[in-house]
Structures are given as C-alpha cells and as structure tokens.
mmCIF file of C-alpha atoms in Angstrom:
data_model
loop_
_atom_site.group_PDB
_atom_site.id
_atom_site.type_symbol
_atom_site.label_atom_id
_atom_site.label_comp_id
_atom_site.label_asym_id
_atom_site.label_seq_id
_atom_site.Cartn_x
_atom_site.Cartn_y
_atom_site.Cartn_z
ATOM 1 C CA MET O 1 68.171 -8.030 -36.035
ATOM 2 C CA ARG O 2 68.639 -7.607 -39.787
ATOM 3 C CA ARG O 3 66.088 -4.777 -39.810
ATOM 4 C CA ALA O 4 67.742 -3.118 -36.802
ATOM 5 C CA LEU O 5 71.205 -3.337 -38.416
ATOM 6 C CA ASP O 6 69.879 -1.801 -41.643
ATOM 7 C CA ALA O 7 68.338 1.067 -39.621
ATOM 8 C CA ALA O 8 71.708 1.572 -37.885
ATOM 9 C CA ALA O 9 73.448 1.847 -41.268
ATOM 10 C CA GLU O 10 70.859 4.448 -42.336
ATOM 11 C CA ALA O 11 71.546 6.439 -39.142
ATOM 12 C CA ALA O 12 75.262 6.534 -40.014
ATOM 13 C CA ARG O 13 74.479 7.873 -43.492
ATOM 14 C CA ALA O 14 72.350 10.587 -41.832
ATOM 15 C CA GLY O 15 75.262 11.567 -39.561
ATOM 16 C CA GLU O 16 73.730 10.076 -36.409
ATOM 17 C CA VAL O 17 75.444 7.548 -34.131
ATOM 18 C CA PRO O 18 74.560 4.264 -35.891
ATOM 19 C CA VAL O 19 72.115 2.398 -33.687
ATOM 20 C CA GLY O 20 68.925 0.775 -34.949
ATOM 21 C CA ALA O 21 66.027 -1.073 -33.352
ATOM 22 C CA ALA O 22 63.010 -3.160 -34.277
ATOM 23 C CA LEU O 23 59.988 -4.110 -32.202
ATOM 24 C CA VAL O 24 58.311 -7.442 -32.875
ATOM 25 C CA LEU O 25 55.031 -8.791 -31.498
ATOM 26 C CA ASP O 26 53.853 -12.341 -32.242
ATOM 27 C CA GLY O 27 56.313 -12.626 -35.131
ATOM 28 C CA THR O 28 55.220 -9.368 -36.779
ATOM 29 C CA VAL O 29 57.528 -6.358 -37.032
ATOM 30 C CA ILE O 30 55.505 -3.469 -35.541
ATOM 31 C CA ALA O 31 58.136 -0.719 -35.764
ATOM 32 C CA VAL O 32 61.704 -0.126 -36.999
ATOM 33 C CA ALA O 33 63.684 3.034 -36.219
ATOM 34 C CA ALA O 34 67.143 4.528 -36.201
ATOM 35 C CA ASN O 35 68.807 6.710 -33.608
ATOM 36 C CA ALA O 36 67.963 10.324 -34.554
ATOM 37 C CA PRO O 37 68.355 12.865 -31.707
ATOM 38 C CA ARG O 38 69.981 15.503 -33.930
ATOM 39 C CA ALA O 39 67.647 15.217 -36.911
ATOM 40 C CA LEU O 40 64.566 15.294 -34.659
ATOM 41 C CA CYS O 41 65.884 17.847 -32.105
ATOM 42 C CA ASP O 42 64.969 15.313 -29.435
ATOM 43 C CA PRO O 43 67.545 14.089 -26.895
ATOM 44 C CA THR O 44 65.287 11.111 -26.132
ATOM 45 C CA ALA O 45 65.119 9.922 -29.773
ATOM 46 C CA HIS O 46 67.266 6.821 -29.356
ATOM 47 C CA ALA O 47 66.285 3.917 -31.631
ATOM 48 C CA GLU O 48 64.768 1.921 -28.732
ATOM 49 C CA MET O 49 62.633 4.844 -27.540
ATOM 50 C CA ARG O 50 61.398 5.495 -31.055
ATOM 51 C CA VAL O 51 60.260 1.900 -31.684
ATOM 52 C CA ILE O 52 58.630 1.646 -28.255
ATOM 53 C CA ARG O 53 56.711 4.892 -28.796
ATOM 54 C CA ALA O 54 55.741 3.971 -32.360
ATOM 55 C CA ALA O 55 54.588 0.478 -31.379
ATOM 56 C CA ALA O 56 52.570 1.758 -28.404
ATOM 57 C CA GLU O 57 50.874 4.296 -30.668
ATOM 58 C CA THR O 58 50.176 1.656 -33.355
ATOM 59 C CA LEU O 59 48.801 -0.827 -30.832
ATOM 60 C CA GLY O 60 46.891 1.825 -28.854
ATOM 61 C CA ARG O 61 48.239 0.860 -25.441
ATOM 62 C CA ASP O 62 51.077 1.959 -23.193
ATOM 63 C CA ARG O 63 52.240 -1.561 -22.251
ATOM 64 C CA LEU O 64 53.787 -3.918 -24.796
ATOM 65 C CA GLU O 65 53.516 -7.219 -22.937
ATOM 66 C CA GLY O 66 54.849 -10.125 -24.996
ATOM 67 C CA ALA O 67 56.930 -7.900 -27.300
ATOM 68 C CA ASP O 68 60.521 -8.519 -28.435
ATOM 69 C CA LEU O 69 62.871 -5.552 -28.787
ATOM 70 C CA TRP O 70 65.892 -5.978 -31.076
ATOM 71 C CA VAL O 71 68.586 -3.297 -30.896
ATOM 72 C CA THR O 72 72.121 -3.077 -32.261
ATOM 73 C CA LEU O 73 73.717 -1.601 -29.105
ATOM 74 C CA GLU O 74 73.320 -2.278 -25.390
ATOM 75 C CA PRO O 75 70.612 0.138 -24.169
ATOM 76 C CA CYS O 76 71.511 3.114 -21.946
ATOM 77 C CA ALA O 77 69.737 3.839 -18.632
ATOM 78 C CA MET O 78 67.030 5.924 -20.309
ATOM 79 C CA CYS O 79 66.177 3.174 -22.790
ATOM 80 C CA ALA O 80 66.447 0.389 -20.203
ATOM 81 C CA GLY O 81 63.985 2.311 -18.043
ATOM 82 C CA ALA O 82 61.600 2.685 -20.978
ATOM 83 C CA ILE O 83 61.909 -1.057 -21.740
ATOM 84 C CA ALA O 84 60.833 -1.776 -18.155
ATOM 85 C CA HIS O 85 57.939 0.735 -18.252
ATOM 86 C CA ALA O 86 56.745 -0.787 -21.560
ATOM 87 C CA ARG O 87 56.876 -4.324 -20.119
ATOM 88 C CA ILE O 88 58.977 -5.621 -23.050
ATOM 89 C CA ALA O 89 59.219 -9.420 -22.705
ATOM 90 C CA ARG O 90 62.549 -10.082 -24.429
ATOM 91 C CA LEU O 91 65.485 -7.789 -25.202
ATOM 92 C CA TYR O 92 68.018 -8.823 -27.862
ATOM 93 C CA TYR O 93 71.034 -6.586 -28.357
ATOM 94 C CA ALA O 94 74.082 -6.891 -30.580
ATOM 95 C CA ALA O 95 77.125 -5.018 -29.226
ATOM 96 C CA GLY O 96 77.835 -4.304 -25.564
ATOM 97 C CA ASP O 97 78.514 -0.665 -24.589
ATOM 98 C CA PRO O 98 81.011 -0.362 -21.728
ATOM 99 C CA LYS O 99 80.860 3.466 -21.924
ATOM 100 C CA GLY O 100 77.102 4.037 -21.791
ATOM 101 C CA GLY O 101 75.334 0.687 -21.435
ATOM 102 C CA ALA O 102 73.037 0.024 -18.482
ATOM 103 C CA ILE O 103 72.303 -3.692 -18.886
ATOM 104 C CA GLU O 104 75.626 -5.516 -18.395
ATOM 105 C CA HIS O 105 77.550 -2.318 -17.574
ATOM 106 C CA GLY O 106 77.161 0.709 -15.273
ATOM 107 C CA PRO O 107 73.985 0.554 -13.155
ATOM 108 C CA ARG O 108 72.973 -2.921 -14.511
ATOM 109 C CA LEU O 109 69.450 -1.634 -14.319
ATOM 110 C CA PHE O 110 67.512 -4.894 -14.534
ATOM 111 C CA GLY O 111 69.250 -6.036 -11.365
ATOM 112 C CA GLN O 112 68.007 -2.986 -9.419
ATOM 113 C CA PRO O 113 65.108 -3.577 -6.993
ATOM 114 C CA THR O 114 63.567 -0.187 -7.972
ATOM 115 C CA VAL O 115 63.100 -1.372 -11.582
ATOM 116 C CA HIS O 116 59.839 -3.262 -11.551
ATOM 117 C CA HIS O 117 59.980 -5.305 -14.749
ATOM 118 C CA ARG O 118 62.893 -7.335 -16.103
ATOM 119 C CA PRO O 119 62.814 -8.663 -19.650
ATOM 120 C CA GLU O 120 64.719 -11.787 -20.691
ATOM 121 C CA VAL O 121 68.023 -10.507 -22.137
ATOM 122 C CA TYR O 122 70.005 -12.037 -25.023
ATOM 123 C CA ALA O 123 73.250 -10.290 -26.033
ATOM 124 C CA GLY O 124 75.717 -10.715 -28.894
ATOM 125 C CA ILE O 125 73.454 -11.472 -31.884
ATOM 126 C CA GLY O 126 74.903 -9.513 -34.835
ATOM 127 C CA GLU O 127 77.594 -8.061 -32.577
ATOM 128 C CA ALA O 128 80.402 -7.916 -35.185
ATOM 129 C CA GLU O 129 78.357 -5.975 -37.736
ATOM 130 C CA ALA O 130 76.874 -3.586 -35.146
ATOM 131 C CA ALA O 131 80.302 -2.877 -33.619
ATOM 132 C CA SER O 132 81.864 -2.360 -37.049
ATOM 133 C CA LEU O 133 79.198 0.248 -37.973
ATOM 134 C CA LEU O 134 79.974 2.165 -34.772
ATOM 135 C CA ARG O 135 83.762 1.857 -35.180
ATOM 136 C CA ASP O 136 83.677 3.125 -38.778
ATOM 137 C CA PHE O 137 81.376 6.009 -37.798
ATOM 138 C CA PHE O 138 83.603 7.270 -34.995
ATOM 139 C CA ARG O 139 86.829 6.681 -36.971
ATOM 140 C CA GLU O 140 85.570 8.953 -39.765
ATOM 141 C CA ARG O 141 84.731 11.669 -37.242
ATOM 142 C CA ARG O 142 88.118 11.743 -35.540
ATOM 143 C CA MET D 1 57.591 24.355 -8.919
ATOM 144 C CA ARG D 2 54.114 25.949 -8.710
ATOM 145 C CA ARG D 3 53.544 25.201 -12.411
ATOM 146 C CA ALA D 4 54.767 21.621 -11.981
ATOM 147 C CA LEU D 5 52.489 21.047 -8.955
ATOM 148 C CA ASP D 6 49.488 22.395 -10.864
ATOM 149 C CA ALA D 7 50.288 20.022 -13.763
ATOM 150 C CA ALA D 8 50.484 17.136 -11.265
ATOM 151 C CA ALA D 9 47.026 18.010 -9.918
ATOM 152 C CA GLU D 10 45.708 18.012 -13.499
ATOM 153 C CA ALA D 11 47.215 14.545 -14.060
ATOM 154 C CA ALA D 12 45.342 13.250 -11.015
ATOM 155 C CA ARG D 13 42.057 14.623 -12.362
ATOM 156 C CA ALA D 14 42.806 12.807 -15.656
ATOM 157 C CA GLY D 15 43.356 9.514 -13.797
ATOM 158 C CA GLU D 16 47.132 9.508 -14.301
ATOM 159 C CA VAL D 17 49.696 9.195 -11.502
ATOM 160 C CA PRO D 18 50.034 12.862 -10.397
ATOM 161 C CA VAL D 19 53.465 14.040 -11.437
ATOM 162 C CA GLY D 20 54.131 17.348 -13.186
ATOM 163 C CA ALA D 21 57.188 19.085 -14.595
ATOM 164 C CA ALA D 22 58.288 22.451 -15.931
ATOM 165 C CA LEU D 23 61.365 23.357 -17.948
ATOM 166 C CA VAL D 24 62.857 26.810 -17.499
ATOM 167 C CA LEU D 25 65.620 28.514 -19.481
ATOM 168 C CA ASP D 26 67.024 31.923 -18.490
ATOM 169 C CA GLY D 27 64.008 32.566 -16.250
ATOM 170 C CA THR D 28 61.434 31.742 -18.948
ATOM 171 C CA VAL D 29 59.126 28.725 -18.676
ATOM 172 C CA ILE D 30 59.619 26.860 -21.986
ATOM 173 C CA ALA D 31 57.375 23.854 -21.319
ATOM 174 C CA VAL D 32 55.005 22.477 -18.657
ATOM 175 C CA ALA D 33 53.584 18.941 -18.766
ATOM 176 C CA ALA D 34 51.864 16.282 -16.709
ATOM 177 C CA ASN D 35 52.510 12.559 -16.566
ATOM 178 C CA ALA D 36 50.287 10.986 -19.263
ATOM 179 C CA PRO D 37 51.348 7.485 -20.378
ATOM 180 C CA ARG D 38 47.796 6.143 -20.465
ATOM 181 C CA ALA D 39 46.133 9.084 -22.211
ATOM 182 C CA LEU D 40 48.888 9.219 -24.838
ATOM 183 C CA CYS D 41 49.419 5.432 -25.198
ATOM 184 C CA ASP D 42 53.101 6.110 -24.591
ATOM 185 C CA PRO D 43 55.017 4.341 -21.806
ATOM 186 C CA THR D 44 57.721 7.027 -22.057
ATOM 187 C CA ALA D 45 55.293 9.930 -21.474
ATOM 188 C CA HIS D 46 56.455 10.845 -17.967
ATOM 189 C CA ALA D 47 56.211 14.565 -17.154
ATOM 190 C CA GLU D 48 60.011 15.041 -17.340
ATOM 191 C CA MET D 49 60.264 13.361 -20.760
ATOM 192 C CA ARG D 50 57.417 15.450 -22.096
ATOM 193 C CA VAL D 51 58.896 18.811 -21.042
ATOM 194 C CA ILE D 52 62.358 17.845 -22.305
ATOM 195 C CA ARG D 53 60.964 16.805 -25.692
ATOM 196 C CA ALA D 54 58.723 19.863 -25.947
ATOM 197 C CA ALA D 55 61.510 22.270 -24.986
ATOM 198 C CA ALA D 56 63.989 20.665 -27.413
ATOM 199 C CA GLU D 57 61.439 20.965 -30.196
ATOM 200 C CA THR D 58 60.636 24.587 -29.288
ATOM 201 C CA LEU D 59 64.305 25.562 -29.080
ATOM 202 C CA GLY D 60 65.279 23.527 -32.175
ATOM 203 C CA ARG D 61 68.169 21.667 -30.553
ATOM 204 C CA ASP D 62 68.684 18.340 -28.824
ATOM 205 C CA ARG D 63 70.753 19.701 -25.922
ATOM 206 C CA LEU D 64 69.286 22.013 -23.309
ATOM 207 C CA GLU D 65 72.468 23.388 -21.724
ATOM 208 C CA GLY D 66 71.698 25.898 -18.975
ATOM 209 C CA ALA D 67 68.121 24.673 -18.451
ATOM 210 C CA ASP D 68 66.392 24.063 -15.098
ATOM 211 C CA LEU D 69 64.013 21.111 -14.774
ATOM 212 C CA TRP D 70 61.402 21.281 -11.996
ATOM 213 C CA VAL D 71 59.503 18.066 -11.241
ATOM 214 C CA THR D 72 57.215 17.020 -8.410
ATOM 215 C CA LEU D 73 58.669 13.508 -7.944
ATOM 216 C CA GLU D 74 62.203 12.097 -7.937
ATOM 217 C CA PRO D 75 62.891 11.024 -11.541
ATOM 218 C CA CYS D 76 63.079 7.320 -12.485
ATOM 219 C CA ALA D 77 66.025 5.818 -14.389
ATOM 220 C CA MET D 78 64.468 6.576 -17.783
ATOM 221 C CA CYS D 79 63.934 10.242 -16.935
ATOM 222 C CA ALA D 80 67.317 10.592 -15.203
ATOM 223 C CA GLY D 81 68.958 9.205 -18.358
ATOM 224 C CA ALA D 82 67.042 11.702 -20.503
ATOM 225 C CA ILE D 83 68.071 14.553 -18.163
ATOM 226 C CA ALA D 84 71.713 13.566 -18.709
ATOM 227 C CA HIS D 85 71.323 13.255 -22.506
ATOM 228 C CA ALA D 86 69.620 16.681 -22.606
ATOM 229 C CA ARG D 87 72.446 18.260 -20.558
ATOM 230 C CA ILE D 88 69.991 19.796 -18.064
ATOM 231 C CA ALA D 89 71.986 22.116 -15.772
ATOM 232 C CA ARG D 90 69.861 21.964 -12.612
ATOM 233 C CA LEU D 91 67.276 19.450 -11.406
ATOM 234 C CA TYR D 92 64.789 20.451 -8.702
ATOM 235 C CA TYR D 93 62.428 17.773 -7.422
ATOM 236 C CA ALA D 94 59.822 17.799 -4.691
ATOM 237 C CA ALA D 95 59.155 14.340 -3.215
ATOM 238 C CA GLY D 96 61.659 11.479 -3.065
ATOM 239 C CA ASP D 97 60.564 8.109 -4.536
ATOM 240 C CA PRO D 98 62.060 5.138 -2.656
ATOM 241 C CA LYS D 99 60.148 2.691 -4.904
ATOM 242 C CA GLY D 100 61.106 3.969 -8.345
ATOM 243 C CA GLY D 101 63.497 6.905 -7.981
ATOM 244 C CA ALA D 102 66.949 6.801 -9.549
ATOM 245 C CA ILE D 103 68.581 9.933 -8.096
ATOM 246 C CA GLU D 104 68.847 9.355 -4.332
ATOM 247 C CA HIS D 105 67.449 5.812 -4.519
ATOM 248 C CA GLY D 106 68.082 2.632 -6.539
ATOM 249 C CA PRO D 107 70.859 3.048 -9.116
ATOM 250 C CA ARG D 108 71.643 6.666 -8.031
ATOM 251 C CA LEU D 109 72.270 7.321 -11.677
ATOM 252 C CA PHE D 110 74.189 10.581 -11.482
ATOM 253 C CA GLY D 111 76.841 8.804 -9.437
ATOM 254 C CA GLN D 112 77.403 6.198 -12.176
ATOM 255 C CA PRO D 113 80.558 6.623 -14.297
ATOM 256 C CA THR D 114 78.637 5.556 -17.442
ATOM 257 C CA VAL D 115 76.326 8.581 -17.128
ATOM 258 C CA HIS D 116 78.211 11.406 -18.805
ATOM 259 C CA HIS D 117 76.459 14.501 -17.504
ATOM 260 C CA ARG D 118 75.404 15.304 -13.943
ATOM 261 C CA PRO D 119 73.089 18.221 -13.217
ATOM 262 C CA GLU D 120 73.119 20.047 -9.906
ATOM 263 C CA VAL D 121 70.347 18.426 -7.829
ATOM 264 C CA TYR D 122 68.060 20.166 -5.299
ATOM 265 C CA ALA D 123 65.436 18.010 -3.558
ATOM 266 C CA GLY D 124 62.523 18.746 -1.232
ATOM 267 C CA ILE D 125 61.075 21.990 -2.656
ATOM 268 C CA GLY D 126 57.278 21.579 -2.492
ATOM 269 C CA GLU D 127 57.664 18.080 -1.080
ATOM 270 C CA ALA D 128 54.587 18.128 1.206
ATOM 271 C CA GLU D 129 52.159 19.156 -1.545
ATOM 272 C CA ALA D 130 53.645 16.755 -4.137
ATOM 273 C CA ALA D 131 53.565 13.827 -1.705
ATOM 274 C CA SER D 132 50.010 14.646 -0.643
ATOM 275 C CA LEU D 133 48.804 14.599 -4.290
ATOM 276 C CA LEU D 134 50.347 11.136 -4.745
ATOM 277 C CA ARG D 135 49.026 9.814 -1.420
ATOM 278 C CA ASP D 136 45.467 10.971 -2.132
ATOM 279 C CA PHE D 137 45.611 9.519 -5.666
ATOM 280 C CA PHE D 138 46.686 6.054 -4.552
ATOM 281 C CA ARG D 139 44.364 6.057 -1.512
ATOM 282 C CA GLU D 140 41.353 6.627 -3.790
ATOM 283 C CA ARG D 141 42.413 3.716 -5.994
ATOM 284 C CA ARG D 142 42.818 1.142 -3.247
#
C-alpha cells in the first residue's frame, strides 16, 4: 500500500484525482500506477485499470490468478468489473468511496450474480493517508 | 451497427468471443474494434473499451460528450462504467446478455445513484445477427 499511496501523491502533483494502485504477484510488485485520465486522454485510465493492463502485458496473459491488487480508493464499477475479468485473488483498498465506489457502496458488484469472479476484499489499510490526499486535493480546487 | 457486427465476426474468426463496437461522433465513425482480451493479453480489451480508448486518443480528450457507442452485446459492468466516465451520449446495443450484462440485467448500472452519467439507451438493433454470431461461436467450442 506504500507504493500505491506514493503513486496517489504523484497523481495529485500532476493535477489528477489522487488515487494510486500496485499489483503484486507472489510477493513481487509487477506494476504501480497513478490515476491519469486527463494526462493520457483516456477515460479508462484509473490506477487499477493501468496496473491490471500493465501486469497482464508484462506477464503475457489476460488472467492474473493469484494476484493482489492494492489501491488507495474503493474501486468504481468499471474497475471492479476489470478486477473480476482479470481474476484478481485479493483486493486491498484504503478509503471507502460513498459517491462512486462499487464494492461496499452503490451496486456492490461482487455480490451480483452476473459478476463471475469475486476476490477476497480487505478495506481500510492506509485509509487515513489516502483520504487526506483526496481531501487536500479537492479543497485546493474549490 | 453494421461496422460493429462485422468487427464481431472478425473476433470470432480470431477465436475471441464475437463482440464488436463502433464509436460515432457527429455522423463520423471515429473508431471500430473487436473484443480481443486474449490476443492483446489485456483483460480490459472488450470492444467497447477499445473504441472508447481509441476515440479519446484520436480526439485528444478524455470525455466523449455527444458520442454514440454501437455495440453488438449488452455491456458488462466494466464497460458500462467506462461509458459513464467517457460521457457517451447514446448507447445502442444489439443482443441482451442475461449472464454478464449490466444495463438491463444484474446491477443495472445506469440506474445506480453512484454512477454519475447516464446515456440514452437503445437495445435490440441487429439483435438476431449479433446473437447468432455468439451462439455459433459457443456451439463450436462445446
């Protein structure tokens, strides 16, 4: 989660909503990325999507069985769907997101029968730091 | 939808689940793509995601206000989330997907208060041909 939080701080400095993610397989960090839809002109370039895509490319396969995904904010529906498609084994996220989250809020996607893979989910690790990055970012923009 | 159906047929020939999509802005086709997670080693490489990413890159912006997305199968939660993030104006899809769809099935994502943009949705255009491509593909693999 340290690597994900550092990536989130970098995103804030780049003017992007501060969310970061890291993908780990067998104890090795395969990919780290920050949220970057504006910089990349890509509405799908959330931190989770970027580490999943980078790890799949690095590993040469479209399923990441056994992988851990660490992210500083509760994933949205798009990212939760990608986590299921990628067969991520364990999802760790820091802050909950009542406005856009899809794990413990909104559609609670991993409880839906049409979502065919459910990772183990662990929330709250690094929550204070992740939430503070987001709060500071939005306060400065108001 | 013709372009999307042709892309779906190409996907089938490539051994991928036959789904195709096209993105149109002001009457011009900006991007056409087929579903290709296996070929690209990318679990997020659904047809919808690929045309959204390609169009955003082509247009140089992460929001595709005013755009029409044509796709041969009801989008899943990942793709529906991306459609919302990209601010797609109108979604046209051919066949419904009771097993994995997230528009009229499962989480019915555009009815969720945590999803902050809802396109107009038109279903059923080209349904018979899209469904037949999928049926033939899965029949051959059984």
